[in-house]
Short mmCIF file of C-alpha atoms in Angstrom, two decimals:
data_model
loop_
_atom_site.label_atom_id
_atom_site.label_comp_id
_atom_site.label_asym_id
_atom_site.label_seq_id
_atom_site.Cartn_x
_atom_site.Cartn_y
_atom_site.Cartn_z
CA UNK A 129 -9.11 -7.17 -0.76
CA UNK A 130 -11.51 -4.45 -0.30
CA UNK A 131 -11.11 -1.73 2.11
CA UNK A 132 -14.04 -0.49 3.45
CA UNK A 133 -14.74 2.30 5.96
CA UNK A 134 -15.25 2.65 9.85
CA UNK A 135 -18.94 3.22 9.33
CA UNK A 136 -19.14 0.13 6.90
CA UNK A 137 -17.45 -2.24 9.49
CA UNK A 138 -19.97 -1.39 11.89
CA UNK A 139 -22.74 -2.42 9.35
CA UNK A 140 -20.68 -5.45 8.28
CA UNK A 141 -20.93 -6.75 12.21
CA UNK A 142 -24.55 -6.16 12.35
CA UNK A 143 -25.35 -7.78 8.69
CA UNK A 144 -23.32 -10.60 10.03
CA UNK A 145 -25.00 -10.68 13.19
CA UNK A 146 -28.61 -10.65 11.11
CA UNK A 147 -27.80 -12.84 8.46
CA UNK A 148 -25.86 -15.67 9.52
CA UNK A 149 -27.56 -15.14 12.37
CA UNK A 150 -25.51 -15.30 15.31
CA UNK A 151 -25.94 -13.20 18.63
CA UNK A 152 -23.59 -10.24 19.28
CA UNK A 153 -22.24 -11.84 22.53
CA UNK A 154 -21.29 -14.85 20.54
CA UNK A 155 -19.51 -12.92 17.43
CA UNK A 156 -17.53 -11.20 20.07
CA UNK A 157 -16.73 -14.66 21.61
CA UNK A 158 -15.65 -15.79 18.16
CA UNK A 159 -13.28 -12.54 17.56
CA UNK A 160 -11.74 -13.37 20.79
CA UNK A 161 -10.67 -16.78 20.22
CA UNK A 162 -8.65 -15.56 17.17
CA UNK A 163 -7.10 -12.89 19.15
CA UNK A 164 -6.41 -15.12 21.98
CA UNK A 165 -4.86 -17.34 19.56
CA UNK A 166 -2.78 -15.12 17.60
CA UNK A 167 -1.45 -13.53 21.20
CA UNK A 168 -0.72 -16.96 22.38
CA UNK A 169 1.28 -17.92 19.23
CA UNK A 170 3.60 -15.01 19.74
CA UNK A 171 3.86 -14.30 23.57
CA UNK A 172 4.39 -17.08 25.97
CA UNK A 173 3.23 -17.30 29.31
CA UNK A 174 6.38 -15.83 30.75
CA UNK A 175 4.86 -12.59 30.01
CA UNK A 176 2.83 -10.87 32.32
CA UNK A 177 -0.23 -9.62 30.48
CA UNK A 178 -1.82 -6.38 31.61
CA UNK A 179 -5.02 -5.33 29.69
CA UNK A 180 -6.72 -2.24 29.37
CA UNK A 181 -10.34 -2.27 28.36
CA UNK A 182 -12.38 0.60 27.53
CA UNK A 183 -16.09 0.69 27.95
CA UNK A 184 -17.30 -0.29 24.21
CA UNK A 185 -17.09 -3.31 22.36
CA UNK A 186 -13.33 -3.10 22.08
CA UNK A 187 -13.19 -3.20 25.79
CA UNK A 188 -15.88 -6.25 25.96
CA UNK A 189 -13.36 -8.26 23.17
CA UNK A 190 -10.59 -7.31 25.55
CA UNK A 191 -12.08 -8.60 28.79
CA UNK A 192 -12.82 -11.77 26.72
CA UNK A 193 -9.04 -12.16 25.69
CA UNK A 194 -8.09 -11.42 29.52
CA UNK A 195 -10.51 -14.74 30.42
CA UNK A 196 -9.50 -16.57 28.01
CA UNK A 197 -5.70 -16.05 28.72
CA UNK A 198 -5.90 -16.56 32.44
CA UNK A 199 -7.54 -20.34 31.34
CA UNK A 200 -4.31 -20.92 29.72
CA UNK A 201 -2.32 -20.03 32.87
CA UNK A 202 -0.91 -16.69 31.80
CA UNK A 203 -0.93 -13.92 34.74
CA UNK A 204 -3.28 -11.62 33.65
CA UNK A 205 -4.09 -8.16 35.16
CA UNK A 206 -7.03 -6.08 33.95
CA UNK A 207 -7.99 -2.19 34.08
CA UNK A 208 -11.26 -1.55 32.94
CA UNK A 209 -12.03 2.02 32.35
CA UNK A 210 -15.58 3.10 33.16
CA UNK A 211 -15.58 6.66 33.91
CA UNK A 212 -19.11 7.71 32.84
CA UNK A 213 -20.48 4.30 34.50
CA UNK A 214 -21.82 3.02 31.44
CA UNK A 215 -20.71 0.09 29.42
CA UNK A 216 -21.88 -1.36 26.40
CA UNK A 217 -24.05 -4.48 26.90
CA UNK A 218 -21.53 -7.12 25.26
CA UNK A 219 -18.57 -5.36 27.68
CA UNK A 220 -20.97 -5.67 30.59
CA UNK A 221 -21.58 -9.73 29.66
CA UNK A 222 -17.92 -10.26 29.30
CA UNK A 223 -17.33 -8.28 32.61
CA UNK A 224 -19.42 -10.64 34.36
CA UNK A 225 -17.89 -13.54 32.64
CA UNK A 226 -14.69 -12.43 33.96
CA UNK A 227 -15.41 -12.13 37.46
CA UNK A 228 -16.83 -15.34 37.27
CA UNK A 229 -13.23 -16.75 35.99
CA UNK A 230 -11.94 -15.60 39.27
CA UNK A 231 -8.12 -15.71 38.53
CA UNK A 232 -7.47 -12.24 36.97
CA UNK A 233 -6.41 -9.09 38.91
CA UNK A 234 -9.14 -6.63 37.83
CA UNK A 235 -9.75 -3.24 38.66
CA UNK A 236 -12.58 -0.93 37.42
CA UNK A 237 -11.32 2.64 36.72
CA UNK A 238 -14.05 5.20 38.09
CA UNK A 239 -12.20 8.27 38.91
CA UNK A 240 -8.48 7.92 39.74
CA UNK A 241 -5.93 5.56 37.86
CA UNK A 242 -3.22 4.27 39.64
CA UNK A 243 -1.23 2.70 36.98
CA UNK A 244 0.89 -0.59 37.25
CA UNK A 245 4.45 -0.75 36.65
CA UNK A 246 5.35 -1.94 33.16
CA UNK A 247 8.47 -3.52 32.53
CA UNK A 248 10.34 -5.36 29.36
CA UNK A 249 8.59 -8.45 30.55
CA UNK A 250 4.88 -7.41 30.33
CA UNK A 251 2.54 -7.04 27.56
CA UNK A 252 -0.26 -4.84 27.27
CA UNK A 253 -3.31 -5.73 25.36
CA UNK A 254 -4.73 -2.47 24.17
CA UNK A 255 -8.60 -2.79 24.13
CA UNK A 256 -9.41 0.80 24.89
CA UNK A 257 -10.91 2.10 21.49
CA UNK A 258 -11.14 0.26 18.35
CA UNK A 259 -12.54 1.45 14.88
CA UNK A 260 -15.57 3.19 15.86
CA UNK A 261 -13.02 6.41 17.46
CA UNK A 262 -14.23 9.40 15.23
CA UNK A 263 -12.11 12.34 17.51
CA UNK A 264 -8.89 12.51 19.03
CA UNK A 265 -8.32 11.37 22.23
CA UNK A 266 -7.89 13.49 25.39
CA UNK A 267 -7.89 14.24 29.28
CA UNK A 268 -7.48 10.66 31.07
CA UNK A 269 -7.42 8.42 28.33
CA UNK A 270 -4.79 10.78 26.54
CA UNK A 271 -2.73 10.41 29.46
CA UNK A 272 -3.23 6.20 30.06
CA UNK A 273 -1.93 6.21 26.39
CA UNK A 274 1.07 8.41 26.93
CA UNK A 275 1.81 6.07 29.78
CA UNK A 276 1.71 2.99 27.95
CA UNK A 277 3.75 4.52 25.51
CA UNK A 278 6.39 5.75 27.54
CA UNK A 279 7.10 2.07 29.28
CA UNK A 280 9.14 -0.75 28.25
CA UNK A 281 6.42 -3.08 27.52
CA UNK A 282 5.39 -4.58 24.41
CA UNK A 283 1.62 -3.73 23.17
CA UNK A 284 -0.66 -5.67 21.25
CA UNK A 285 -3.57 -3.73 19.74
CA UNK A 286 -6.98 -5.11 19.33
CA UNK A 287 -8.35 -4.03 15.93
CA UNK A 288 -6.95 -0.47 16.21
CA UNK A 289 -4.13 1.19 18.46
CA UNK A 290 -6.13 3.14 20.52
CA UNK A 291 -6.54 7.11 19.25
CA UNK A 292 -5.96 6.01 15.50
CA UNK A 293 -8.93 6.56 13.36
CA UNK A 294 -9.43 4.54 10.37
CA UNK A 295 -8.91 6.78 7.70
CA UNK A 296 -8.34 10.54 8.23
CA UNK A 297 -5.84 11.27 10.54
CA UNK A 298 -5.18 14.55 9.43
CA UNK A 299 -6.29 16.62 12.47
CA UNK A 300 -5.62 13.78 14.99
CA UNK A 301 -3.19 14.29 17.98
CA UNK A 302 -0.40 11.85 17.04
CA UNK A 303 1.43 11.86 20.62
CA UNK A 304 -2.47 10.53 21.86
CA UNK A 305 -2.34 7.44 19.94
CA UNK A 306 -1.24 3.72 21.28
CA UNK A 307 2.23 2.82 19.71
CA UNK A 308 1.53 -0.77 19.05
CA UNK A 309 4.22 -3.46 18.44
CA UNK A 310 1.39 -5.72 16.82
CA UNK A 311 -2.19 -4.36 15.70
CA UNK A 312 -4.27 -7.74 15.44
CA UNK A 313 -7.55 -6.52 12.83
CA UNK A 314 -10.66 -7.92 12.41
CA UNK A 315 -11.42 -9.39 9.29
CA UNK A 316 -10.10 -6.38 7.09
CA UNK A 317 -6.95 -3.56 7.13
CA UNK A 318 -7.88 -0.11 7.75
CA UNK A 319 -6.78 2.28 5.30
CA UNK A 320 -4.74 4.24 7.77
CA UNK A 321 -2.86 1.14 8.23
CA UNK A 322 -1.03 1.76 4.66
CA UNK A 323 0.18 5.48 5.38
CA UNK A 324 3.97 5.79 6.07
CA UNK A 325 3.13 8.26 9.10
CA UNK A 326 1.27 5.54 10.82
CA UNK A 327 4.06 2.82 10.92
CA UNK A 328 5.32 3.47 14.17
CA UNK A 329 1.56 3.44 15.65
CA UNK A 330 0.24 0.24 14.02
CA UNK A 331 3.80 -1.55 14.17
CA UNK A 332 3.37 -5.11 12.13
CA UNK A 333 -0.58 -5.90 11.60
CA UNK A 334 -1.99 -9.03 11.19
CA UNK A 335 -5.67 -9.79 9.99
CA UNK A 336 -7.82 -12.32 11.48
CA UNK A 337 -10.55 -13.89 10.06
CA UNK A 338 -13.60 -14.33 11.93
CA UNK A 339 -16.06 -15.18 9.36
CA UNK A 340 -17.71 -12.03 9.08
CA UNK A 341 -20.17 -12.31 5.63
CA UNK A 342 -18.30 -12.01 2.38
CA UNK A 343 -21.41 -10.84 0.68
CA UNK A 344 -21.34 -7.74 2.25
CA UNK A 345 -17.66 -6.94 1.31
CA UNK A 346 -18.14 -8.21 -1.94
CA UNK A 347 -21.22 -5.58 -2.61
CA UNK A 348 -19.58 -2.50 -0.05
CA UNK A 349 -19.00 0.50 -2.26
CA UNK A 350 -15.27 1.75 -1.66
CA UNK A 351 -12.30 3.11 -4.06
CA UNK A 352 -9.76 1.29 -1.80
CA UNK A 353 -8.16 -1.93 -2.44
CA UNK A 354 -5.08 -4.30 -1.83
CA UNK A 355 -3.81 -5.99 -4.44
CA UNK A 356 -3.61 -9.72 -3.98
CA UNK A 357 -1.43 -12.29 -6.20
CA UNK A 358 -4.40 -14.13 -7.83
CA UNK A 359 -5.84 -10.87 -9.55
CA UNK A 360 -2.28 -10.17 -10.78
CA UNK A 361 -2.04 -14.10 -12.15
CA UNK A 362 -5.19 -13.49 -14.07
CA UNK A 363 -4.27 -10.35 -15.83
CA UNK A 364 -1.40 -12.09 -17.47
CA UNK A 365 -1.79 -12.71 -21.24
CA UNK A 366 -0.41 -16.48 -22.19
CA UNK A 367 2.04 -16.48 -25.12
CA UNK A 368 0.47 -18.17 -28.08
CA UNK A 369 3.06 -21.05 -29.71
CA UNK A 370 2.99 -18.82 -33.13
CA UNK A 371 3.64 -15.26 -31.74
CA UNK A 372 6.82 -13.39 -32.88
CA UNK A 373 8.38 -10.33 -32.01
CA UNK A 374 6.08 -8.25 -33.82
CA UNK A 375 3.33 -9.86 -31.41
CA UNK A 376 4.37 -8.21 -28.58
CA UNK A 377 4.85 -4.78 -29.49
CA UNK A 378 7.19 -2.20 -30.50
CA UNK A 379 7.99 0.76 -27.39
CA UNK A 380 9.72 4.01 -27.53
CA UNK A 381 11.79 4.93 -24.51
CA UNK A 382 13.04 8.79 -24.49
CA UNK A 383 15.40 9.14 -21.74
CA UNK A 384 18.66 10.02 -20.63
CA UNK A 385 20.33 13.16 -21.00
CA UNK A 386 24.23 13.48 -21.00
CA UNK A 387 25.59 12.43 -17.83
CA UNK A 388 22.32 10.54 -17.03
CA UNK A 389 22.54 7.70 -19.54
CA UNK A 390 22.00 5.24 -16.60
CA UNK A 391 18.60 5.92 -16.33
CA UNK A 392 17.94 5.18 -19.87
CA UNK A 393 20.07 2.05 -19.81
CA UNK A 394 17.76 0.93 -16.35
CA UNK A 395 14.79 1.79 -18.00
CA UNK A 396 15.35 -0.11 -21.39
CA UNK A 397 16.69 -3.35 -19.92
CA UNK A 398 13.57 -3.52 -17.47
CA UNK A 399 11.50 -3.08 -20.59
CA UNK A 400 13.31 -5.97 -22.52
CA UNK A 401 13.04 -8.21 -19.64
CA UNK A 402 9.12 -7.91 -19.38
CA UNK A 403 8.15 -9.26 -22.64
CA UNK A 404 8.32 -6.46 -24.97
CA UNK A 405 8.76 -7.40 -28.81
CA UNK A 406 10.97 -4.41 -29.70
CA UNK A 407 12.56 -1.66 -28.14
CA UNK A 408 13.66 1.91 -29.57
CA UNK A 409 15.66 3.92 -27.26
CA UNK A 410 16.11 7.72 -28.23
CA UNK A 411 18.92 9.36 -26.66
CA UNK A 412 21.32 12.57 -27.16
CA UNK A 413 24.51 11.96 -29.39
CA UNK A 414 26.81 11.63 -26.75
CA UNK A 415 24.74 8.51 -25.17
CA UNK A 416 24.58 6.69 -28.35
CA UNK A 417 27.63 4.47 -28.18
CA UNK A 418 27.25 3.56 -24.48
CA UNK A 419 23.75 2.65 -25.31
CA UNK A 420 24.62 0.45 -28.00
CA UNK A 421 26.92 -1.27 -26.26
CA UNK A 422 25.38 -2.00 -22.76
CA UNK A 423 21.81 -2.98 -24.25
CA UNK A 424 22.48 -4.47 -27.66
CA UNK A 425 18.99 -5.51 -27.80
CA UNK A 426 17.51 -2.34 -28.18
CA UNK A 427 17.37 -0.39 -31.23
CA UNK A 428 19.40 2.86 -30.46
CA UNK A 429 18.09 6.52 -32.11
CA UNK A 430 20.18 9.44 -31.61
CA UNK A 431 18.47 13.21 -31.30
CA UNK A 432 19.88 16.08 -33.08
CA UNK A 433 21.22 17.46 -29.87
CA UNK A 434 24.76 16.24 -28.11
CA UNK A 435 23.66 16.53 -24.34
CA UNK A 436 19.83 16.14 -24.32
CA UNK A 437 16.37 15.62 -26.13
CA UNK A 438 15.59 18.05 -28.23
CA UNK A 439 13.43 17.19 -31.07
CA UNK A 440 10.32 15.11 -31.51
CA UNK A 441 9.85 11.57 -32.95
CA UNK A 442 7.77 10.31 -35.58
CA UNK A 443 5.51 7.88 -33.41
CA UNK A 444 3.83 5.86 -36.35
CA UNK A 445 6.28 2.67 -35.63
CA UNK A 446 5.30 2.31 -31.90
CA UNK A 447 2.51 1.00 -29.60
CA UNK A 448 3.64 2.62 -26.45
CA UNK A 449 6.11 5.55 -25.52
CA UNK A 450 7.79 6.54 -22.28
CA UNK A 451 9.47 9.71 -21.28
CA UNK A 452 11.30 10.94 -18.87
CA UNK A 453 13.85 8.89 -16.79
CA UNK A 454 17.18 11.29 -16.73
CA UNK A 455 15.52 13.47 -19.49
CA UNK A 456 16.67 16.33 -17.96
CA UNK A 457 14.52 19.94 -17.70
CA UNK A 458 16.35 22.24 -20.38
CA UNK A 459 13.69 24.59 -21.98
CA UNK A 460 14.59 22.79 -25.42
CA UNK A 461 13.27 19.47 -23.82
CA UNK A 462 10.37 20.73 -22.21
CA UNK A 463 9.17 22.17 -25.82
CA UNK A 464 10.31 19.09 -27.52
CA UNK A 465 8.44 16.85 -24.81
CA UNK A 466 4.95 18.79 -25.14
CA UNK A 467 5.30 18.58 -29.10
CA UNK A 468 5.67 14.95 -28.79
CA UNK A 469 2.98 13.98 -26.43
CA UNK A 470 0.46 16.37 -27.73
CA UNK A 471 -1.91 14.43 -29.71
CA UNK A 472 0.00 11.40 -28.85
CA UNK A 473 -1.71 8.23 -30.88
CA UNK A 474 -0.36 5.69 -28.30
CA UNK A 475 -0.14 4.77 -24.66
CA UNK A 476 2.02 7.05 -22.77
CA UNK A 477 4.13 6.79 -19.80
CA UNK A 478 5.58 10.13 -17.88
CA UNK A 479 8.20 9.64 -15.43
CA UNK A 480 10.84 11.52 -13.55
CA UNK A 481 11.74 14.83 -15.46
CA UNK A 482 8.80 14.50 -17.73
CA UNK A 483 6.76 15.07 -14.47
CA UNK A 484 8.81 17.86 -13.19
CA UNK A 485 8.56 19.63 -16.48
CA UNK A 486 4.67 19.88 -15.74
CA UNK A 487 5.25 20.80 -12.41
CA UNK A 488 7.41 24.18 -13.39
CA UNK A 489 4.88 24.56 -16.43
CA UNK A 490 1.66 23.71 -14.09
CA UNK A 491 -0.53 25.78 -17.08
CA UNK A 492 0.70 22.79 -19.50
CA UNK A 493 -0.96 20.49 -17.48
CA UNK A 494 -4.54 20.93 -19.37
CA UNK A 495 -2.35 19.89 -22.61
CA UNK A 496 -1.66 16.42 -21.25
CA UNK A 497 -3.22 13.36 -23.29
CA UNK A 498 -6.06 11.61 -21.66
CA UNK A 499 -5.26 8.19 -20.01
CA UNK A 500 -1.48 9.12 -19.59
CA UNK A 501 0.29 7.12 -16.93
CA UNK A 502 2.07 9.17 -14.33
CA UNK A 503 4.78 7.51 -12.20
CA UNK A 504 5.89 10.58 -9.56
CA UNK A 505 7.49 9.71 -6.38
CA UNK A 506 6.27 11.89 -3.57
CA UNK A 507 8.56 15.19 -4.24
CA UNK A 508 7.24 15.00 -7.85
CA UNK A 509 3.85 14.49 -6.83
CA UNK A 510 4.07 17.49 -4.90
CA UNK A 511 5.02 19.64 -7.46
CA UNK A 512 1.71 18.77 -9.13
CA UNK A 513 -0.68 18.95 -6.21
CA UNK A 514 1.16 21.18 -3.66
CA UNK A 515 2.41 20.04 -0.20
CA UNK A 516 0.35 18.03 1.80
CA UNK A 517 0.14 17.25 5.54
CA UNK A 518 -0.07 13.70 5.72
CA UNK A 519 -1.20 10.72 3.36
CA UNK A 520 -4.78 11.05 3.44
CA UNK A 521 -4.78 14.47 2.25
CA UNK A 522 -2.03 13.56 -0.45
CA UNK A 523 -4.26 10.70 -1.37
CA UNK A 524 -7.50 12.88 -1.81
CA UNK A 525 -5.74 15.39 -4.13
CA UNK A 526 -4.29 12.58 -6.35
CA UNK A 527 -7.32 11.28 -6.87
CA UNK A 528 -8.84 14.68 -7.87
CA UNK A 529 -5.65 15.41 -10.15
CA UNK A 530 -5.93 11.95 -11.72
CA UNK A 531 -10.05 12.60 -12.08
CA UNK A 532 -8.93 16.24 -14.02
CA UNK A 533 -6.35 14.53 -16.09
CA UNK A 534 -8.35 11.36 -16.81
CA UNK A 535 -4.94 9.95 -16.69
CA UNK A 536 -3.62 7.24 -14.23
CA UNK A 537 -1.02 8.01 -11.42
CA UNK A 538 1.19 5.64 -9.60
CA UNK A 539 2.47 6.75 -6.46
CA UNK A 540 5.66 5.66 -5.88
CA UNK A 541 7.00 4.02 -2.30
CA UNK A 542 5.85 1.39 0.31
CA UNK A 543 2.31 0.43 -0.27
CA UNK A 544 2.73 1.72 -3.93
CA UNK A 545 -0.68 3.19 -4.98
CA UNK A 546 -2.27 2.95 -8.50
CA UNK A 547 -4.80 6.10 -8.77
CA UNK A 548 -7.42 5.49 -11.61
CA UNK A 549 -9.22 8.46 -13.09
CA UNK A 550 -12.63 6.89 -11.85
CA UNK A 551 -11.02 7.38 -8.62
CA UNK A 552 -10.17 3.81 -7.33
CA UNK A 553 -7.00 3.12 -5.20
CA UNK A 554 -5.35 0.12 -5.65
CA UNK A 555 -2.48 -0.23 -2.93
CA UNK A 556 0.38 -2.91 -4.24
CA UNK A 557 1.45 -5.21 -1.40
CA UNK A 558 4.83 -6.34 -2.43
CA UNK A 559 8.50 -4.65 -2.36
CA UNK A 560 10.65 -3.75 0.45
CA UNK A 561 12.72 -1.02 1.54
CA UNK A 562 15.82 -2.35 -0.55
CA UNK A 563 14.29 -0.65 -3.35
CA UNK A 564 14.76 2.64 -1.93
CA UNK A 565 17.69 3.35 -4.24
CA UNK A 566 18.47 5.32 -7.21
CA UNK A 567 16.98 3.79 -10.56
CA UNK A 568 14.22 1.99 -9.00
CA UNK A 569 11.67 4.18 -10.49
CA UNK A 570 13.48 4.09 -14.01
CA UNK A 571 13.05 0.21 -14.05
CA UNK A 572 9.23 0.50 -13.35
CA UNK A 573 9.01 3.27 -16.13
CA UNK A 574 10.36 0.29 -18.50
CA UNK A 575 8.24 -2.28 -17.38
CA UNK A 576 5.39 -0.06 -17.80
CA UNK A 577 5.93 0.54 -21.45
CA UNK A 578 6.84 -3.27 -22.10
CA UNK A 579 3.10 -3.95 -21.00
CA UNK A 580 1.65 -1.00 -23.25
CA UNK A 581 3.16 -2.37 -25.95
CA UNK A 582 2.06 -5.61 -25.73
CA UNK A 583 -1.56 -4.24 -25.37
CA UNK A 584 -2.57 -4.36 -21.52
CA UNK A 585 -4.73 -1.42 -20.86
CA UNK A 586 -3.61 1.28 -18.88
CA UNK A 587 -5.22 -0.05 -15.55
CA UNK A 588 -3.95 -3.45 -15.98
CA UNK A 589 -0.67 -2.37 -17.09
CA UNK A 590 -0.21 -0.12 -13.50
CA UNK A 591 -1.17 -2.98 -11.23
CA UNK A 592 0.63 -5.68 -13.14
CA UNK A 593 3.66 -3.57 -13.25
CA UNK A 594 3.74 -2.00 -9.62
CA UNK A 595 3.37 -5.50 -8.26
CA UNK A 596 6.04 -7.35 -10.62
CA UNK A 597 8.26 -4.67 -9.69
CA UNK A 598 7.78 -5.12 -5.83
CA UNK A 599 8.11 -8.82 -6.41
CA UNK A 600 11.36 -8.51 -8.54
CA UNK A 601 12.50 -6.52 -5.52
CA UNK A 602 11.56 -8.96 -3.05
CA UNK A 603 13.12 -11.69 -5.22
CA UNK A 604 16.71 -9.53 -5.29
CA UNK A 605 16.50 -8.44 -1.57
CA UNK A 606 16.01 -12.19 -0.71
CA UNK A 607 19.30 -12.85 -2.55
CA UNK A 608 21.35 -9.47 -1.61
CA UNK A 609 19.60 -8.45 1.68
CA UNK A 610 18.02 -4.92 1.65
CA UNK A 611 21.01 -3.06 2.17
CA UNK A 612 22.90 -4.39 -0.80
CA UNK A 613 20.08 -4.28 -3.29
CA UNK A 614 20.49 -2.35 -6.56
CA UNK A 615 18.06 -1.08 -9.34
CA UNK A 616 19.95 -3.49 -11.49
CA UNK A 617 19.44 -6.30 -9.22
CA UNK A 618 15.70 -5.73 -9.75
CA UNK A 619 16.13 -6.16 -13.42
CA UNK A 620 17.98 -9.26 -12.82
CA UNK A 621 15.42 -10.36 -10.87
CA UNK A 622 12.24 -9.71 -13.25
CA UNK A 623 12.36 -13.10 -14.94
CA UNK A 624 11.97 -14.70 -11.97
CA UNK A 625 9.21 -12.60 -10.90
CA UNK A 626 7.66 -13.13 -14.08
CA UNK A 627 8.04 -16.85 -13.99
CA UNK A 628 6.61 -17.27 -10.56
CA UNK A 629 3.45 -15.28 -11.39
CA UNK A 630 3.01 -17.44 -15.03
CA UNK A 631 4.31 -20.84 -13.47
CA UNK A 632 0.80 -22.13 -12.99
CA UNK A 633 -0.55 -20.70 -16.31
CA UNK A 634 -0.96 -22.92 -19.47
CA UNK A 635 1.80 -22.08 -22.04
CA UNK A 636 -0.32 -21.79 -25.25
CA UNK A 637 -3.73 -20.99 -24.21
CA UNK A 638 -5.59 -19.36 -21.77
CA UNK A 639 -6.76 -21.73 -18.80
#
């Protein structure tokens, strides 16, 4: 699913009006019908509806919704804010239709606003400002927003919570944004919905399809996408009848300093649960017996050092290498890692301490091989790009780093994001807060190593890897609950996740 900008959303409306063709007021009516349907599905007539409408088309939507709710026997009160004495054409038309309705308590606010009492049995419909907003709210509108936020009423926002901009809110005023319980987004999500700092503003968001022209969306230029299941299914390579373990590649995992053997175990188990043919795990001497016992399917190779990685490994036998989980940051380890990856002839995943080493040796970044996959969590990422004011700035800087390194960066977290060297950003929809647990990133590293060893491209491995990682987390949380889920549970759920994604594909040949 493509995410387009607020400017493109406006053009999408115009394009639909011209090409369908449909009158603008009729398109607004179509949107209002979907909005009303969504509201009545969630809130019954026991709620007192208070509609706050602005002077533009978002306000026009709100007035149309007020009329439709009134006809369905809701008690509706409307406040139309027309402080400049000028409404959009569609807003004016819906005002006239609302007045003809006759069963709605209506107040037009031009100067002084006498706010209504809002209780927990009130539902506020926020139609003050929509996706076209390009500057922070201030003055009277900011006061209205603060009043609504301070009330006990539930809030449903039309398209976008008033005050929130669709993309960049770095210099916005957060206290002057509506805090919605539910946001009913027209046709497509907005980029800012996917940022953690906006969670309490957007609330739960739901997409409403009003049949805007798909061909416009398909051809619109945008670097932002939400990955969908059907895309992921299409990436998975079917297994042929005469395949053998050599068909599915040999991966090398360099991980686990002394005391951090668990990271190497989790990563190794995830790799083996993701279809790799062979796996070699390179560990310090003191971790050898533990790995041999806990992961019997893996080949265990020991380093020259008792406690940490200190000597590079010959890579001729391998189709993919992953370095970093529990690796440690000893200076010997850092030097060995750089020697290992320079001129590395096979696809490479860098995670955890491998990334941290670059964070403390920033001048080494230029020596990183191209087409690597980096999997930082937020703190690890900040060691590479510096501190950021918000997610939009972090995303912008990550795109710059991916372009500089000509590598793939997976920003781990809710809506884990695959950033490509070309600047495309793929937001992953699977996963849940139960995955916020030690070792979850090690599991992802193992999945990625397995996919690369099987011959997936770096981009496909990233998108498929984060999706199945999150899906396994969802399956685990369904069984264990979010609070009780551990990283081992994610690994145990991987077979079910892979099965779910492949159950409709042909067994031996491509469909």
